[in-house]
Coordinates of C-alpha atoms in Angstrom, one line a residue:
X1 CA -53.6 130.1 -45.5
X2 CA -51.8 129.3 -48.7
X3 CA -54.0 129.5 -52.0
X4 CA -53.3 128.0 -55.4
X5 CA -54.5 130.1 -58.4
X6 CA -54.0 129.4 -62.2
X7 CA -53.2 132.0 -64.6
X8 CA -51.8 132.2 -68.4
X9 CA -48.5 133.4 -69.4
X10 CA -46.5 133.2 -72.6
X11 CA -43.7 131.0 -73.4
X12 CA -42.1 130.5 -76.7
X13 CA -44.7 132.5 -78.4
X14 CA -47.7 130.4 -77.0
X15 CA -49.9 130.8 -74.0
X16 CA -49.6 128.3 -71.2
X17 CA -51.1 127.9 -67.9
X18 CA -49.3 127.8 -64.7
X19 CA -50.3 127.7 -61.2
X20 CA -49.3 130.6 -58.5
X21 CA -48.9 129.4 -54.7
X22 CA -49.4 132.4 -52.6
X23 CA -48.8 132.5 -49.3
X24 CA -47.6 134.8 -46.3
X25 CA -44.2 134.0 -44.3
X26 CA -44.0 134.2 -40.4
X27 CA -43.5 137.9 -40.8
X28 CA -46.7 138.5 -42.8
X29 CA -45.0 139.2 -46.1
X30 CA -46.9 138.0 -49.2
X31 CA -45.2 135.7 -51.2
X32 CA -45.5 133.5 -54.4
X33 CA -43.8 130.5 -56.3
X34 CA -45.1 129.5 -59.7
X35 CA -45.3 125.7 -60.6
X36 CA -46.3 124.3 -63.9
X37 CA -48.6 121.6 -62.5
X38 CA -51.4 122.2 -60.0
X39 CA -50.5 119.2 -58.1
X40 CA -47.0 120.7 -57.4
X41 CA -48.5 123.8 -56.3
X42 CA -50.8 122.2 -54.1
X43 CA -48.1 120.2 -52.3
X44 CA -45.6 123.2 -51.8
X45 CA -48.7 125.0 -50.4
X46 CA -49.5 122.4 -47.8
X47 CA -45.8 122.0 -46.9
X48 CA -45.6 125.7 -46.4
X49 CA -48.5 125.9 -44.0
X50 CA -47.3 122.9 -42.2
X51 CA -43.8 124.3 -41.6
X52 CA -45.5 127.6 -40.4
X53 CA -47.3 125.4 -37.8
X54 CA -44.2 123.5 -36.6
X55 CA -42.0 126.7 -36.7
X56 CA -39.7 125.6 -39.0
X57 CA -40.6 127.4 -41.9
X58 CA -37.7 128.7 -44.0
X59 CA -37.1 131.3 -46.6
X60 CA -34.8 129.6 -49.2
X61 CA -34.9 133.0 -51.6
X62 CA -32.8 134.3 -48.7
X63 CA -29.5 135.5 -50.3
X64 CA -27.6 135.8 -47.4
X65 CA -23.9 134.1 -47.9
X66 CA -22.0 132.1 -45.4
X67 CA -19.5 135.1 -45.0
X68 CA -22.1 137.6 -44.5
X69 CA -23.9 135.7 -41.7
X70 CA -20.5 134.4 -40.0
X71 CA -19.6 138.0 -39.6
X72 CA -23.1 139.1 -38.4
X73 CA -23.0 136.1 -36.0
X74 CA -19.4 137.0 -34.8
X75 CA -20.3 140.7 -34.3
X76 CA -23.3 139.8 -32.1
X77 CA -21.2 137.4 -29.6
X78 CA -20.1 138.9 -26.1
X79 CA -16.3 137.6 -27.2
X80 CA -13.4 139.1 -25.2
X81 CA -11.1 141.1 -27.5
X82 CA -8.6 138.4 -27.8
X83 CA -11.2 135.7 -28.8
X84 CA -12.8 138.3 -30.9
X85 CA -9.6 138.7 -33.1
X86 CA -9.1 135.2 -33.2
X87 CA -12.8 134.6 -34.4
X88 CA -12.4 137.3 -37.0
X89 CA -9.4 136.1 -38.3
X90 CA -10.9 132.6 -38.8
X91 CA -13.6 133.9 -40.7
X92 CA -11.8 136.0 -43.1
X93 CA -9.1 134.0 -44.0
X94 CA -10.7 130.5 -44.0
X95 CA -14.4 131.1 -44.8
X96 CA -14.6 134.7 -46.7
X97 CA -11.2 133.2 -48.0
X98 CA -12.6 130.2 -49.9
X99 CA -15.4 129.6 -52.4
X100 CA -17.7 128.4 -49.7
X101 CA -18.1 131.9 -48.2
X102 CA -19.5 133.4 -51.2
X103 CA -22.2 130.5 -51.3
X104 CA -25.9 131.0 -50.1
X105 CA -26.2 129.7 -46.5
X106 CA -29.2 127.7 -47.1
X107 CA -27.5 126.0 -50.5
X108 CA -24.5 124.7 -48.6
X109 CA -24.7 120.7 -48.4
X110 CA -22.8 118.7 -46.0
X111 CA -20.6 117.1 -48.8
X112 CA -19.7 120.8 -49.6
X113 CA -18.4 121.1 -45.9
X114 CA -16.5 118.0 -45.9
X115 CA -14.5 118.9 -49.1
X116 CA -13.8 122.6 -47.4
X117 CA -12.7 121.0 -44.2
X118 CA -10.4 118.6 -46.1
X119 CA -8.9 121.6 -48.1
X120 CA -8.4 123.5 -44.5
X121 CA -6.9 120.5 -43.3
X122 CA -3.7 121.1 -46.0
X123 CA -2.9 124.5 -44.5
X124 CA -4.0 124.3 -40.7
X125 CA -2.9 122.5 -37.8
X126 CA -5.5 119.6 -36.4
X127 CA -6.3 121.7 -33.1
X128 CA -7.0 124.8 -35.3
X129 CA -9.1 122.9 -37.8
X130 CA -11.1 121.6 -35.1
X131 CA -11.7 125.1 -33.6
X132 CA -12.8 126.4 -37.3
X133 CA -15.2 123.5 -37.7
X134 CA -16.3 124.1 -34.6
X135 CA -16.8 127.7 -35.4
X136 CA -18.7 127.2 -38.4
X137 CA -21.2 124.4 -36.6
X138 CA -21.8 127.5 -34.2
X139 CA -22.8 129.8 -37.1
X140 CA -25.0 127.4 -38.7
X141 CA -26.8 126.5 -35.2
X142 CA -27.5 130.2 -35.1
X143 CA -28.9 130.2 -38.7
X144 CA -31.3 127.7 -37.8
X145 CA -32.5 129.3 -34.8
X146 CA -32.9 132.3 -37.1
X147 CA -35.0 130.1 -39.5
X148 CA -32.5 130.8 -42.2
X149 CA -31.7 127.0 -42.8
X150 CA -34.0 124.0 -42.0
X151 CA -30.8 122.2 -40.6
X152 CA -27.2 122.5 -40.3
X153 CA -24.9 120.9 -42.9
X154 CA -22.1 120.7 -40.4
X155 CA -22.6 117.3 -39.7
X156 CA -20.5 114.2 -39.2
X157 CA -17.1 116.1 -40.7
X158 CA -14.3 113.7 -40.9
X159 CA -11.1 115.2 -39.5
X160 CA -7.6 114.0 -39.5
X161 CA -6.7 112.2 -36.7
X162 CA -4.9 114.1 -34.1
X163 CA -3.3 112.9 -30.9
X164 CA -2.1 115.6 -28.4
X165 CA 1.8 115.3 -27.7
X166 CA 2.6 114.0 -24.2
X167 CA 3.6 116.7 -21.9
X168 CA 6.7 116.1 -20.1
X169 CA 7.5 118.6 -17.1
X170 CA 11.2 119.6 -16.8
X171 CA 12.9 118.2 -13.9
X172 CA 14.0 120.4 -10.9
X173 CA 17.5 120.3 -12.2
X174 CA 16.3 121.4 -15.8
X175 CA 14.5 124.2 -14.4
X176 CA 17.5 125.4 -12.3
X177 CA 19.8 125.1 -15.4
X178 CA 17.3 127.2 -17.6
X179 CA 17.2 129.9 -14.9
X180 CA 20.9 129.7 -14.6
X181 CA 21.0 130.1 -18.4
X182 CA 19.1 133.2 -18.3
X183 CA 20.0 137.1 -17.9
X184 CA 19.9 137.6 -13.9
X185 CA 16.8 140.1 -14.7
X186 CA 14.8 136.9 -15.9
X187 CA 15.9 134.1 -13.5
X188 CA 13.2 134.9 -11.0
X189 CA 10.6 134.8 -14.0
X190 CA 11.5 131.0 -15.0
X191 CA 11.6 129.7 -11.2
X192 CA 8.2 131.5 -10.6
X193 CA 6.4 129.9 -13.8
X194 CA 7.5 126.5 -13.0
X195 CA 6.8 126.8 -9.3
X196 CA 3.4 128.2 -9.6
X197 CA 2.4 126.7 -12.8
X198 CA 1.0 130.0 -14.5
X199 CA 0.5 130.9 -17.9
X200 CA 3.0 133.1 -19.8
X201 CA 0.2 135.9 -19.9
X202 CA -0.6 135.6 -16.0
X203 CA 3.2 135.5 -15.3
X204 CA 4.0 138.5 -17.3
X205 CA 0.9 140.2 -15.2
X206 CA 2.1 139.6 -12.0
X207 CA 2.5 142.4 -9.7
X208 CA 4.1 142.9 -6.2
X209 CA 0.8 143.4 -4.3
X210 CA -0.4 139.7 -5.7
X211 CA 2.5 138.1 -3.8
X212 CA 1.5 137.6 0.0
X213 CA 4.8 136.6 1.6
X214 CA 3.5 136.2 5.1
X215 CA 0.7 133.9 4.2
X216 CA 2.7 132.3 1.4
X217 CA 0.2 132.7 -1.4
X218 CA -0.2 134.3 -4.9
X219 CA -3.2 135.9 -6.0
X220 CA -3.9 135.4 -9.9
X221 CA -6.0 138.3 -11.0
X222 CA -5.0 139.3 -14.3
X223 CA -3.1 138.6 -17.6
X224 CA -1.6 140.0 -20.7
X225 CA -3.3 138.4 -23.8
X226 CA -1.4 137.8 -26.9
X227 CA -0.4 140.9 -28.5
X228 CA -2.2 143.0 -26.0
X229 CA -0.4 145.9 -24.2
X230 CA -2.9 146.3 -21.4
X231 CA -3.8 143.8 -18.5
X232 CA -7.4 142.0 -19.2
X233 CA -9.3 139.6 -17.1
X234 CA -7.8 135.9 -16.7
X235 CA -8.5 133.7 -19.5
X236 CA -11.7 131.9 -17.5
X237 CA -13.7 132.8 -14.3
X238 CA -11.8 129.8 -12.8
X239 CA -8.8 131.3 -14.0
X240 CA -8.8 134.0 -10.9
X241 CA -7.3 131.9 -8.1
X242 CA -5.0 131.9 -5.3
X243 CA -2.0 129.4 -5.3
X244 CA 0.3 128.3 -2.6
X245 CA 3.8 130.1 -3.0
X246 CA 6.7 127.5 -2.6
X247 CA 9.8 128.8 -0.7
X248 CA 12.0 128.4 -3.8
X249 CA 9.4 130.9 -5.5
X250 CA 9.4 133.0 -2.4
X251 CA 13.0 133.3 -2.4
X252 CA 13.4 134.0 -6.0
X253 CA 11.1 136.7 -5.9
X254 CA 12.6 138.3 -2.8
X255 CA 16.0 138.4 -4.2
X256 CA 14.5 140.0 -7.5
X257 CA 13.0 142.9 -5.5
X258 CA 16.0 143.3 -3.4
X259 CA 18.3 143.7 -6.6

């Protein structure tokens, strides 16, 4: 249990009475905080014990910075290599590279997060900004679980309005015109991507043994991630799939293989 004890100390050349609130944190470490008034010390001691009982005790003397904790959080995540590179870049450029990154984790206020997000909006696309704010929200969510902060300051962050542009697929004639404009070696790629609806990374990873001409199906089992030089798993588990092989794509692939 926390205790409150008086002691004398010297201030400005004279002795004054102060009150030490002594307690043990959840790890068993002995702690102390000094107050000028006994009432303040008593209230602090009672609050500490109540927080410990509720499991919400926070060590406000912890000096961990936002950047340091974000890096540790990212290092502990089971991210794919491509995701890990993207998350690391966001942390280094947009958290460590700003004044908020050097702030103590428990000292950041919601108003500071809003100011930071507004500043980042000047240099980031709306979709990237949302990813960045989501990243910081996850970091603080973990900090709450680790009892480094009592609550997350990443709340009710106002972001610029963003409307996704309407996707208008190319017409059959446009796809054919695009394929005809390509060097002969790459024409099959245009028709295959349009006919199968593949991501670029999935298209580049397509191999002959993925195509079943007899059953008219194509298995999507791998991809090339951006800037990667080796095949990797598809983006999500549901991305591993089998899709129908249209005749026009089958003809294009057969001609490509024959050539």
